[in-house]
């Protein structure tokens, strides 16, 4: 796949994972987000969230009593060291290895690691190689 530009922030507004064990997921994602330098944005007794990811129990008001299925979520990393730190943190906090840090053949410079979260979701951290960002993030104020 040959890509000249990547755009972020146009398609996904938010993603909700409905999990069996909220505290296990909270430990996993708190550790992962710390390594990716993404702060937790909020939490309650039956949910937590950071940026576009919302995680809740099946009994939360935001869920319909059903667990979500297996998903693949890829989080952005600033460099290879951040990908490696993500993988270590994921495995140390309840995740299972699903692909050690390394180059992938998806495109030149693609460096990623994969871990299964406590509910079996395939969570990835990816560094796309040297690139110039137009902004650190998309900021929406309303």
mmCIF file of N, CA and C in Angstrom:
data_model
loop_
_atom_site.group_PDB
_atom_site.id
_atom_site.type_symbol
_atom_site.label_atom_id
_atom_site.label_comp_id
_atom_site.label_asym_id
_atom_site.label_seq_id
_atom_site.Cartn_x
_atom_site.Cartn_y
_atom_site.Cartn_z
ATOM 1 N N UNK A 1 0.842 -1.171 0.000
ATOM 2 C CA UNK A 1 0.000 0.000 0.000
ATOM 3 C C UNK A 1 0.891 1.239 0.000
ATOM 4 N N UNK A 2 0.691 2.090 -0.958
ATOM 5 C CA UNK A 2 1.479 3.316 -1.053
ATOM 6 C C UNK A 2 0.627 4.485 -0.580
ATOM 7 N N UNK A 3 1.071 5.152 0.453
ATOM 8 C CA UNK A 3 0.322 6.267 1.028
ATOM 9 C C UNK A 3 1.217 7.488 1.096
ATOM 10 N N UNK A 4 0.712 8.611 0.642
ATOM 11 C CA UNK A 4 1.457 9.855 0.691
ATOM 12 C C UNK A 4 1.083 10.686 1.913
ATOM 13 N N UNK A 5 -0.160 10.586 2.367
ATOM 14 C CA UNK A 5 -0.629 11.328 3.521
ATOM 15 C C UNK A 5 -1.485 10.421 4.390
ATOM 16 N N UNK A 6 -1.430 10.651 5.686
ATOM 17 C CA UNK A 6 -2.331 9.981 6.620
ATOM 18 C C UNK A 6 -3.134 11.055 7.333
ATOM 19 N N UNK A 7 -4.416 10.859 7.443
ATOM 20 C CA UNK A 7 -5.269 11.796 8.164
ATOM 21 C C UNK A 7 -5.829 11.087 9.385
ATOM 22 N N UNK A 8 -5.806 11.748 10.520
ATOM 23 C CA UNK A 8 -6.339 11.186 11.747
ATOM 24 C C UNK A 8 -7.404 12.124 12.291
ATOM 25 N N UNK A 9 -8.408 11.547 12.894
ATOM 26 C CA UNK A 9 -9.426 12.352 13.530
ATOM 27 C C UNK A 9 -10.633 12.629 12.655
ATOM 28 N N UNK A 10 -10.743 11.994 11.494
ATOM 29 C CA UNK A 10 -11.890 12.247 10.627
ATOM 30 C C UNK A 10 -12.946 11.157 10.711
ATOM 31 N N UNK A 11 -12.562 9.924 11.035
ATOM 32 C CA UNK A 11 -13.498 8.818 10.947
ATOM 33 C C UNK A 11 -14.055 8.389 12.299
ATOM 34 N N UNK A 12 -13.202 8.165 13.270
ATOM 35 C CA UNK A 12 -13.630 7.617 14.554
ATOM 36 C C UNK A 12 -13.917 8.750 15.531
ATOM 37 N N UNK A 13 -15.128 8.781 16.059
ATOM 38 C CA UNK A 13 -15.472 9.726 17.111
ATOM 39 C C UNK A 13 -15.146 9.115 18.468
ATOM 40 N N UNK A 14 -15.608 7.882 18.694
ATOM 41 C CA UNK A 14 -15.246 7.158 19.917
ATOM 42 C C UNK A 14 -15.508 5.671 19.726
ATOM 43 N N UNK A 15 -14.876 4.892 20.565
ATOM 44 C CA UNK A 15 -15.028 3.437 20.571
ATOM 45 C C UNK A 15 -15.360 3.030 21.995
ATOM 46 N N UNK A 16 -16.321 2.132 22.149
ATOM 47 C CA UNK A 16 -16.653 1.622 23.479
ATOM 48 C C UNK A 16 -16.342 0.138 23.533
ATOM 49 N N UNK A 17 -15.591 -0.247 24.552
ATOM 50 C CA UNK A 17 -15.374 -1.652 24.858
ATOM 51 C C UNK A 17 -16.168 -1.965 26.114
ATOM 52 N N UNK A 18 -16.988 -2.997 26.058
ATOM 53 C CA UNK A 18 -17.740 -3.448 27.225
ATOM 54 C C UNK A 18 -17.040 -4.705 27.715
ATOM 55 N N UNK A 19 -16.532 -4.666 28.955
ATOM 56 C CA UNK A 19 -15.616 -5.687 29.453
ATOM 57 C C UNK A 19 -16.193 -6.469 30.635
ATOM 58 N N UNK A 20 -15.622 -7.664 30.855
ATOM 59 C CA UNK A 20 -16.040 -8.533 31.967
ATOM 60 C C UNK A 20 -15.540 -8.020 33.311
ATOM 61 N N UNK A 21 -14.279 -7.630 33.365
ATOM 62 C CA UNK A 21 -13.633 -7.254 34.617
ATOM 63 C C UNK A 21 -13.072 -5.845 34.469
ATOM 64 N N UNK A 22 -13.829 -4.864 34.938
ATOM 65 C CA UNK A 22 -13.441 -3.469 34.745
ATOM 66 C C UNK A 22 -12.115 -3.146 35.422
ATOM 67 N N UNK A 23 -11.882 -3.676 36.619
ATOM 68 C CA UNK A 23 -10.633 -3.350 37.322
ATOM 69 C C UNK A 23 -9.416 -3.926 36.605
ATOM 70 N N UNK A 24 -9.539 -5.126 36.043
ATOM 71 C CA UNK A 24 -8.430 -5.690 35.260
ATOM 72 C C UNK A 24 -8.164 -4.813 34.029
ATOM 73 N N UNK A 25 -9.218 -4.372 33.374
ATOM 74 C CA UNK A 25 -9.057 -3.499 32.210
ATOM 75 C C UNK A 25 -8.501 -2.143 32.622
ATOM 76 N N UNK A 26 -8.954 -1.621 33.748
ATOM 77 C CA UNK A 26 -8.454 -0.321 34.223
ATOM 78 C C UNK A 26 -6.940 -0.388 34.481
ATOM 79 N N UNK A 27 -6.470 -1.479 35.125
ATOM 80 C CA UNK A 27 -5.026 -1.636 35.371
ATOM 81 C C UNK A 27 -4.254 -1.697 34.055
ATOM 82 N N UNK A 28 -4.758 -2.507 33.118
ATOM 83 C CA UNK A 28 -4.113 -2.667 31.814
ATOM 84 C C UNK A 28 -4.026 -1.330 31.075
ATOM 85 N N UNK A 29 -5.159 -0.662 30.881
ATOM 86 C CA UNK A 29 -5.181 0.558 30.081
ATOM 87 C C UNK A 29 -4.500 1.730 30.784
ATOM 88 N N UNK A 30 -4.578 1.809 32.102
ATOM 89 C CA UNK A 30 -3.858 2.865 32.816
ATOM 90 C C UNK A 30 -2.363 2.743 32.555
ATOM 91 N N UNK A 31 -1.817 1.549 32.645
ATOM 92 C CA UNK A 31 -0.388 1.329 32.397
ATOM 93 C C UNK A 31 -0.031 1.614 30.944
ATOM 94 N N UNK A 32 -0.838 1.143 30.023
ATOM 95 C CA UNK A 32 -0.585 1.356 28.595
ATOM 96 C C UNK A 32 -0.629 2.842 28.263
ATOM 97 N N UNK A 33 -1.649 3.545 28.758
ATOM 98 C CA UNK A 33 -1.771 4.971 28.449
ATOM 99 C C UNK A 33 -0.649 5.786 29.077
ATOM 100 N N UNK A 34 -0.166 5.377 30.246
ATOM 101 C CA UNK A 34 0.973 6.083 30.835
ATOM 102 C C UNK A 34 2.182 6.023 29.908
ATOM 103 N N UNK A 35 2.450 4.856 29.328
ATOM 104 C CA UNK A 35 3.601 4.735 28.429
ATOM 105 C C UNK A 35 3.398 5.521 27.141
ATOM 106 N N UNK A 36 2.148 5.657 26.697
ATOM 107 C CA UNK A 36 1.851 6.405 25.481
ATOM 108 C C UNK A 36 1.637 7.893 25.764
ATOM 109 N N UNK A 37 1.749 8.271 27.028
ATOM 110 C CA UNK A 37 1.572 9.653 27.482
ATOM 111 C C UNK A 37 0.197 10.210 27.122
ATOM 112 N N UNK A 38 -0.822 9.364 27.336
ATOM 113 C CA UNK A 38 -2.214 9.753 27.138
ATOM 114 C C UNK A 38 -2.880 9.730 28.515
ATOM 115 N N UNK A 39 -3.352 10.862 29.004
ATOM 116 C CA UNK A 39 -3.954 10.875 30.344
ATOM 117 C C UNK A 39 -5.356 10.264 30.361
ATOM 118 N N UNK A 40 -5.693 9.634 31.472
ATOM 119 C CA UNK A 40 -7.070 9.200 31.679
ATOM 120 C C UNK A 40 -7.909 10.468 31.741
ATOM 121 N N UNK A 41 -9.064 10.440 31.100
ATOM 122 C CA UNK A 41 -9.898 11.640 31.042
ATOM 123 C C UNK A 41 -11.010 11.625 32.078
ATOM 124 N N UNK A 42 -11.433 10.427 32.482
ATOM 125 C CA UNK A 42 -12.505 10.343 33.465
ATOM 126 C C UNK A 42 -12.788 8.911 33.838
ATOM 127 N N UNK A 43 -13.484 8.758 34.971
ATOM 128 C CA UNK A 43 -13.844 7.405 35.397
ATOM 129 C C UNK A 43 -14.992 7.466 36.392
ATOM 130 N N UNK A 44 -15.638 6.342 36.550
ATOM 131 C CA UNK A 44 -16.718 6.165 37.515
ATOM 132 C C UNK A 44 -16.696 4.732 37.989
ATOM 133 N N UNK A 45 -17.689 4.340 38.745
ATOM 134 C CA UNK A 45 -17.686 2.979 39.293
ATOM 135 C C UNK A 45 -17.815 1.913 38.211
ATOM 136 N N UNK A 46 -18.417 2.235 37.071
ATOM 137 C CA UNK A 46 -18.613 1.222 36.033
ATOM 138 C C UNK A 46 -18.069 1.626 34.661
ATOM 139 N N UNK A 47 -17.121 2.586 34.630
ATOM 140 C CA UNK A 47 -16.526 2.998 33.353
ATOM 141 C C UNK A 47 -15.239 3.780 33.598
ATOM 142 N N UNK A 48 -14.466 3.947 32.525
ATOM 143 C CA UNK A 48 -13.363 4.909 32.460
ATOM 144 C C UNK A 48 -13.156 5.244 30.999
ATOM 145 N N UNK A 49 -12.463 6.355 30.739
ATOM 146 C CA UNK A 49 -12.216 6.733 29.350
ATOM 147 C C UNK A 49 -10.977 7.596 29.216
ATOM 148 N N UNK A 50 -10.400 7.531 28.012
ATOM 149 C CA UNK A 50 -9.257 8.345 27.629
ATOM 150 C C UNK A 50 -9.374 8.621 26.134
ATOM 151 N N UNK A 51 -9.248 9.870 25.783
ATOM 152 C CA UNK A 51 -9.407 10.284 24.385
ATOM 153 C C UNK A 51 -10.659 9.637 23.780
ATOM 154 N N UNK A 52 -10.516 8.889 22.699
ATOM 155 C CA UNK A 52 -11.684 8.327 22.015
ATOM 156 C C UNK A 52 -12.127 6.971 22.548
ATOM 157 N N UNK A 53 -11.425 6.418 23.513
ATOM 158 C CA UNK A 53 -11.750 5.077 24.017
ATOM 159 C C UNK A 53 -12.538 5.163 25.317
ATOM 160 N N UNK A 54 -13.713 4.548 25.330
ATOM 161 C CA UNK A 54 -14.584 4.460 26.503
ATOM 162 C C UNK A 54 -14.700 2.981 26.864
ATOM 163 N N UNK A 55 -14.430 2.632 28.116
ATOM 164 C CA UNK A 55 -14.476 1.237 28.575
ATOM 165 C C UNK A 55 -15.469 1.162 29.717
ATOM 166 N N UNK A 56 -16.389 0.203 29.636
ATOM 167 C CA UNK A 56 -17.410 0.093 30.675
ATOM 168 C C UNK A 56 -17.760 -1.357 30.960
ATOM 169 N N UNK A 57 -18.536 -1.535 32.026
ATOM 170 C CA UNK A 57 -19.096 -2.843 32.346
ATOM 171 C C UNK A 57 -20.371 -3.027 31.533
ATOM 172 N N UNK A 58 -20.828 -4.254 31.430
ATOM 173 C CA UNK A 58 -22.083 -4.533 30.721
ATOM 174 C C UNK A 58 -23.271 -3.914 31.447
ATOM 175 N N UNK A 59 -23.158 -3.736 32.759
ATOM 176 C CA UNK A 59 -24.271 -3.177 33.534
ATOM 177 C C UNK A 59 -24.274 -1.653 33.583
ATOM 178 N N UNK A 60 -23.299 -1.016 32.953
ATOM 179 C CA UNK A 60 -23.259 0.451 32.964
ATOM 180 C C UNK A 60 -24.400 1.016 32.123
ATOM 181 N N UNK A 61 -24.741 2.249 32.409
ATOM 182 C CA UNK A 61 -25.808 2.912 31.659
ATOM 183 C C UNK A 61 -25.458 3.037 30.177
ATOM 184 N N UNK A 62 -24.157 3.118 29.871
ATOM 185 C CA UNK A 62 -23.706 3.296 28.488
ATOM 186 C C UNK A 62 -23.748 2.015 27.659
ATOM 187 N N UNK A 63 -23.932 0.862 28.312
ATOM 188 C CA UNK A 63 -23.953 -0.424 27.597
ATOM 189 C C UNK A 63 -25.374 -0.982 27.579
ATOM 190 N N UNK A 64 -25.595 -1.928 26.730
ATOM 191 C CA UNK A 64 -26.899 -2.584 26.642
ATOM 192 C C UNK A 64 -26.881 -3.966 27.270
ATOM 193 N N UNK A 65 -26.027 -4.189 28.254
ATOM 194 C CA UNK A 65 -25.969 -5.471 28.927
ATOM 195 C C UNK A 65 -25.195 -6.538 28.186
ATOM 196 N N UNK A 66 -24.514 -6.154 27.108
ATOM 197 C CA UNK A 66 -23.778 -7.116 26.292
ATOM 198 C C UNK A 66 -22.299 -6.764 26.272
ATOM 199 N N UNK A 67 -21.464 -7.786 26.324
ATOM 200 C CA UNK A 67 -20.028 -7.576 26.142
ATOM 201 C C UNK A 67 -19.764 -7.318 24.664
ATOM 202 N N UNK A 68 -18.765 -6.508 24.373
ATOM 203 C CA UNK A 68 -18.375 -6.330 22.979
ATOM 204 C C UNK A 68 -17.521 -7.521 22.563
ATOM 205 N N UNK A 69 -17.410 -7.738 21.283
ATOM 206 C CA UNK A 69 -16.583 -8.827 20.773
ATOM 207 C C UNK A 69 -15.124 -8.434 20.722
ATOM 208 N N UNK A 70 -14.324 -9.273 20.084
ATOM 209 C CA UNK A 70 -12.893 -8.966 19.945
ATOM 210 C C UNK A 70 -12.695 -7.858 18.935
ATOM 211 N N UNK A 71 -11.873 -6.899 19.316
ATOM 212 C CA UNK A 71 -11.555 -5.777 18.434
ATOM 213 C C UNK A 71 -10.051 -5.634 18.303
ATOM 214 N N UNK A 72 -9.642 -4.973 17.263
ATOM 215 C CA UNK A 72 -8.240 -4.597 17.086
ATOM 216 C C UNK A 72 -8.185 -3.081 17.132
ATOM 217 N N UNK A 73 -7.491 -2.548 18.146
ATOM 218 C CA UNK A 73 -7.300 -1.107 18.273
ATOM 219 C C UNK A 73 -5.816 -0.815 18.163
ATOM 220 N N UNK A 74 -5.459 0.161 17.361
ATOM 221 C CA UNK A 74 -4.056 0.549 17.208
ATOM 222 C C UNK A 74 -3.865 1.955 17.758
ATOM 223 N N UNK A 75 -2.982 2.086 18.729
ATOM 224 C CA UNK A 75 -2.678 3.366 19.353
ATOM 225 C C UNK A 75 -1.383 3.918 18.754
ATOM 226 N N UNK A 76 -1.323 5.236 18.604
ATOM 227 C CA UNK A 76 -0.158 5.885 18.017
ATOM 228 C C UNK A 76 0.964 6.028 19.041
ATOM 229 N N UNK A 77 2.174 5.755 18.611
ATOM 230 C CA UNK A 77 3.365 5.939 19.440
ATOM 231 C C UNK A 77 4.290 6.934 18.742
ATOM 232 N N UNK A 78 5.052 7.692 19.534
ATOM 233 C CA UNK A 78 5.942 8.707 18.969
ATOM 234 C C UNK A 78 7.246 8.164 18.441
ATOM 235 N N UNK A 79 7.655 6.984 18.941
ATOM 236 C CA UNK A 79 8.923 6.420 18.499
ATOM 237 C C UNK A 79 8.951 4.933 18.856
ATOM 238 N N UNK A 80 10.017 4.266 18.453
ATOM 239 C CA UNK A 80 10.148 2.833 18.718
ATOM 240 C C UNK A 80 10.215 2.546 20.214
ATOM 241 N N UNK A 81 10.895 3.401 20.971
ATOM 242 C CA UNK A 81 11.008 3.191 22.419
ATOM 243 C C UNK A 81 9.621 3.189 23.078
ATOM 244 N N UNK A 82 8.725 4.027 22.591
ATOM 245 C CA UNK A 82 7.376 4.073 23.143
ATOM 246 C C UNK A 82 6.620 2.786 22.815
ATOM 247 N N UNK A 83 6.814 2.243 21.619
ATOM 248 C CA UNK A 83 6.203 0.957 21.255
ATOM 249 C C UNK A 83 6.701 -0.130 22.202
ATOM 250 N N UNK A 84 7.993 -0.146 22.448
ATOM 251 C CA UNK A 84 8.575 -1.163 23.325
ATOM 252 C C UNK A 84 8.084 -1.004 24.764
ATOM 253 N N UNK A 85 7.971 0.232 25.240
ATOM 254 C CA UNK A 85 7.456 0.487 26.595
ATOM 255 C C UNK A 85 6.000 0.059 26.702
ATOM 256 N N UNK A 86 5.215 0.315 25.659
ATOM 257 C CA UNK A 86 3.815 -0.136 25.617
ATOM 258 C C UNK A 86 3.744 -1.645 25.813
ATOM 259 N N UNK A 87 4.546 -2.378 25.068
ATOM 260 C CA UNK A 87 4.503 -3.840 25.109
ATOM 261 C C UNK A 87 4.869 -4.356 26.500
ATOM 262 N N UNK A 88 5.930 -3.806 27.087
ATOM 263 C CA UNK A 88 6.325 -4.207 28.443
ATOM 264 C C UNK A 88 5.216 -3.920 29.451
ATOM 265 N N UNK A 89 4.632 -2.719 29.378
ATOM 266 C CA UNK A 89 3.569 -2.337 30.315
ATOM 267 C C UNK A 89 2.337 -3.219 30.138
ATOM 268 N N UNK A 90 1.983 -3.503 28.899
ATOM 269 C CA UNK A 90 0.813 -4.344 28.637
ATOM 270 C C UNK A 90 0.991 -5.732 29.247
ATOM 271 N N UNK A 91 2.154 -6.335 29.045
ATOM 272 C CA UNK A 91 2.403 -7.685 29.561
ATOM 273 C C UNK A 91 2.514 -7.688 31.084
ATOM 274 N N UNK A 92 3.004 -6.610 31.665
ATOM 275 C CA UNK A 92 3.153 -6.529 33.118
ATOM 276 C C UNK A 92 1.836 -6.235 33.833
ATOM 277 N N UNK A 93 0.807 -5.848 33.076
ATOM 278 C CA UNK A 93 -0.456 -5.453 33.699
ATOM 279 C C UNK A 93 -1.650 -6.227 33.142
ATOM 280 N N UNK A 94 -1.456 -7.514 32.944
ATOM 281 C CA UNK A 94 -2.577 -8.385 32.588
ATOM 282 C C UNK A 94 -2.751 -8.679 31.117
ATOM 283 N N UNK A 95 -1.905 -8.115 30.261
ATOM 284 C CA UNK A 95 -1.998 -8.406 28.836
ATOM 285 C C UNK A 95 -1.217 -9.651 28.471
ATOM 286 N N UNK A 96 -1.535 -10.206 27.307
ATOM 287 C CA UNK A 96 -0.811 -11.371 26.783
ATOM 288 C C UNK A 96 -0.163 -10.989 25.458
ATOM 289 N N UNK A 97 1.040 -11.476 25.247
ATOM 290 C CA UNK A 97 1.781 -11.164 24.029
ATOM 291 C C UNK A 97 1.010 -11.614 22.794
ATOM 292 N N UNK A 98 0.936 -10.726 21.809
ATOM 293 C CA UNK A 98 0.325 -11.066 20.525
ATOM 294 C C UNK A 98 1.185 -10.562 19.375
ATOM 295 N N UNK A 99 2.453 -10.270 19.677
ATOM 296 C CA UNK A 99 3.388 -9.802 18.660
ATOM 297 C C UNK A 99 4.398 -8.856 19.270
ATOM 298 N N UNK A 100 5.620 -9.330 19.423
ATOM 299 C CA UNK A 100 6.683 -8.530 20.038
ATOM 300 C C UNK A 100 6.987 -7.294 19.200
ATOM 301 N N UNK A 101 7.578 -6.270 19.817
ATOM 302 C CA UNK A 101 7.947 -5.080 19.053
ATOM 303 C C UNK A 101 8.854 -5.432 17.881
ATOM 304 N N UNK A 102 8.573 -4.843 16.748
ATOM 305 C CA UNK A 102 9.394 -5.079 15.581
ATOM 306 C C UNK A 102 8.823 -4.439 14.333
ATOM 307 N N UNK A 103 9.625 -4.481 13.261
ATOM 308 C CA UNK A 103 9.196 -3.959 11.964
ATOM 309 C C UNK A 103 8.100 -4.860 11.403
ATOM 310 N N UNK A 104 7.169 -4.243 10.719
ATOM 311 C CA UNK A 104 6.118 -4.969 10.019
ATOM 312 C C UNK A 104 6.175 -4.551 8.545
ATOM 313 N N UNK A 105 5.694 -5.405 7.679
ATOM 314 C CA UNK A 105 5.770 -5.142 6.240
ATOM 315 C C UNK A 105 4.589 -4.322 5.707
ATOM 316 N N UNK A 106 3.824 -3.685 6.578
ATOM 317 C CA UNK A 106 2.644 -2.935 6.128
ATOM 318 C C UNK A 106 3.036 -1.740 5.261
ATOM 319 N N UNK A 107 4.097 -1.032 5.639
ATOM 320 C CA UNK A 107 4.698 0.022 4.824
ATOM 321 C C UNK A 107 6.072 0.312 5.417
ATOM 322 N N UNK A 108 6.962 0.948 4.652
ATOM 323 C CA UNK A 108 8.295 1.245 5.184
ATOM 324 C C UNK A 108 8.212 2.077 6.465
ATOM 325 N N UNK A 109 8.982 1.685 7.478
ATOM 326 C CA UNK A 109 9.018 2.410 8.732
ATOM 327 C C UNK A 109 8.013 1.966 9.776
ATOM 328 N N UNK A 110 7.099 1.057 9.416
ATOM 329 C CA UNK A 110 6.051 0.609 10.351
ATOM 330 C C UNK A 110 6.685 -0.263 11.423
ATOM 331 N N UNK A 111 6.583 0.177 12.672
ATOM 332 C CA UNK A 111 7.169 -0.533 13.815
ATOM 333 C C UNK A 111 6.078 -0.654 14.858
ATOM 334 N N UNK A 112 5.748 -1.873 15.268
ATOM 335 C CA UNK A 112 4.595 -2.065 16.138
ATOM 336 C C UNK A 112 4.792 -3.226 17.098
ATOM 337 N N UNK A 113 3.924 -3.245 18.113
ATOM 338 C CA UNK A 113 3.834 -4.358 19.052
ATOM 339 C C UNK A 113 2.355 -4.598 19.337
ATOM 340 N N UNK A 114 2.026 -5.837 19.685
ATOM 341 C CA UNK A 114 0.646 -6.231 19.904
ATOM 342 C C UNK A 114 0.510 -6.967 21.236
ATOM 343 N N UNK A 115 -0.594 -6.703 21.936
ATOM 344 C CA UNK A 115 -0.917 -7.421 23.170
ATOM 345 C C UNK A 115 -2.419 -7.634 23.227
ATOM 346 N N UNK A 116 -2.822 -8.768 23.774
ATOM 347 C CA UNK A 116 -4.242 -9.013 24.018
ATOM 348 C C UNK A 116 -4.575 -8.443 25.385
ATOM 349 N N UNK A 117 -5.614 -7.616 25.457
ATOM 350 C CA UNK A 117 -6.029 -7.064 26.747
ATOM 351 C C UNK A 117 -6.753 -8.149 27.551
ATOM 352 N N UNK A 118 -7.185 -7.882 28.781
ATOM 353 C CA UNK A 118 -7.832 -8.927 29.591
ATOM 354 C C UNK A 118 -9.069 -9.555 28.959
ATOM 355 N N UNK A 119 -9.709 -8.880 27.997
ATOM 356 C CA UNK A 119 -10.873 -9.445 27.320
ATOM 357 C C UNK A 119 -10.551 -10.020 25.948
ATOM 358 N N UNK A 120 -9.280 -10.085 25.586
ATOM 359 C CA UNK A 120 -8.885 -10.681 24.312
ATOM 360 C C UNK A 120 -8.869 -9.728 23.142
ATOM 361 N N UNK A 121 -9.046 -8.419 23.385
ATOM 362 C CA UNK A 121 -8.935 -7.443 22.299
ATOM 363 C C UNK A 121 -7.474 -7.305 21.903
ATOM 364 N N UNK A 122 -7.223 -7.220 20.612
ATOM 365 C CA UNK A 122 -5.866 -7.091 20.083
ATOM 366 C C UNK A 122 -5.486 -5.614 20.094
ATOM 367 N N UNK A 123 -4.623 -5.228 21.041
ATOM 368 C CA UNK A 123 -4.241 -3.835 21.204
ATOM 369 C C UNK A 123 -2.824 -3.655 20.665
ATOM 370 N N UNK A 124 -2.664 -2.671 19.817
ATOM 371 C CA UNK A 124 -1.401 -2.425 19.127
ATOM 372 C C UNK A 124 -0.903 -1.018 19.455
ATOM 373 N N UNK A 125 0.393 -0.870 19.528
ATOM 374 C CA UNK A 125 1.022 0.451 19.512
ATOM 375 C C UNK A 125 1.875 0.487 18.257
ATOM 376 N N UNK A 126 1.750 1.572 17.485
ATOM 377 C CA UNK A 126 2.449 1.652 16.214
ATOM 378 C C UNK A 126 3.164 2.993 16.070
ATOM 379 N N UNK A 127 4.385 2.907 15.560
ATOM 380 C CA UNK A 127 5.170 4.067 15.156
ATOM 381 C C UNK A 127 5.344 3.941 13.655
ATOM 382 N N UNK A 128 4.934 4.956 12.915
ATOM 383 C CA UNK A 128 4.959 4.901 11.452
ATOM 384 C C UNK A 128 6.276 5.362 10.854
ATOM 385 N N UNK A 129 7.256 5.670 11.678
ATOM 386 C CA UNK A 129 8.525 6.164 11.169
ATOM 387 C C UNK A 129 8.546 7.676 11.182
ATOM 388 N N UNK A 130 9.670 8.221 10.755
ATOM 389 C CA UNK A 130 9.823 9.678 10.740
ATOM 390 C C UNK A 130 8.741 10.301 9.871
ATOM 391 N N UNK A 131 8.049 11.261 10.438
ATOM 392 C CA UNK A 131 6.984 11.950 9.704
ATOM 393 C C UNK A 131 6.749 13.303 10.349
ATOM 394 N N UNK A 132 6.141 14.183 9.603
ATOM 395 C CA UNK A 132 5.807 15.501 10.120
ATOM 396 C C UNK A 132 4.312 15.554 10.383
ATOM 397 N N UNK A 133 3.941 15.959 11.600
ATOM 398 C CA UNK A 133 2.527 16.119 11.957
ATOM 399 C C UNK A 133 2.116 17.566 11.752
ATOM 400 N N UNK A 134 0.910 17.764 11.265
ATOM 401 C CA UNK A 134 0.403 19.129 11.115
ATOM 402 C C UNK A 134 -0.021 19.698 12.463
ATOM 403 N N UNK A 135 -0.338 18.822 13.430
ATOM 404 C CA UNK A 135 -0.732 19.234 14.785
ATOM 405 C C UNK A 135 -0.544 18.043 15.706
ATOM 406 N N UNK A 136 -0.339 18.310 16.987
ATOM 407 C CA UNK A 136 -0.169 17.231 17.953
ATOM 408 C C UNK A 136 -1.455 16.442 18.120
ATOM 409 N N UNK A 137 -2.615 17.110 18.015
ATOM 410 C CA UNK A 137 -3.906 16.458 18.101
ATOM 411 C C UNK A 137 -4.955 17.368 17.520
ATOM 412 N N UNK A 138 -6.116 16.815 17.296
ATOM 413 C CA UNK A 138 -7.255 17.616 16.876
ATOM 414 C C UNK A 138 -7.967 18.023 18.155
ATOM 415 N N UNK A 139 -8.154 19.327 18.351
ATOM 416 C CA UNK A 139 -8.802 19.830 19.551
ATOM 417 C C UNK A 139 -10.188 20.336 19.168
ATOM 418 N N UNK A 140 -11.199 19.814 19.842
ATOM 419 C CA UNK A 140 -12.571 20.205 19.571
ATOM 420 C C UNK A 140 -13.106 20.892 20.822
ATOM 421 N N UNK A 141 -13.635 22.076 20.667
ATOM 422 C CA UNK A 141 -14.195 22.818 21.784
ATOM 423 C C UNK A 141 -15.659 23.090 21.468
ATOM 424 N N UNK A 142 -16.529 22.721 22.390
ATOM 425 C CA UNK A 142 -17.960 23.013 22.183
ATOM 426 C C UNK A 142 -18.614 23.351 23.481
#
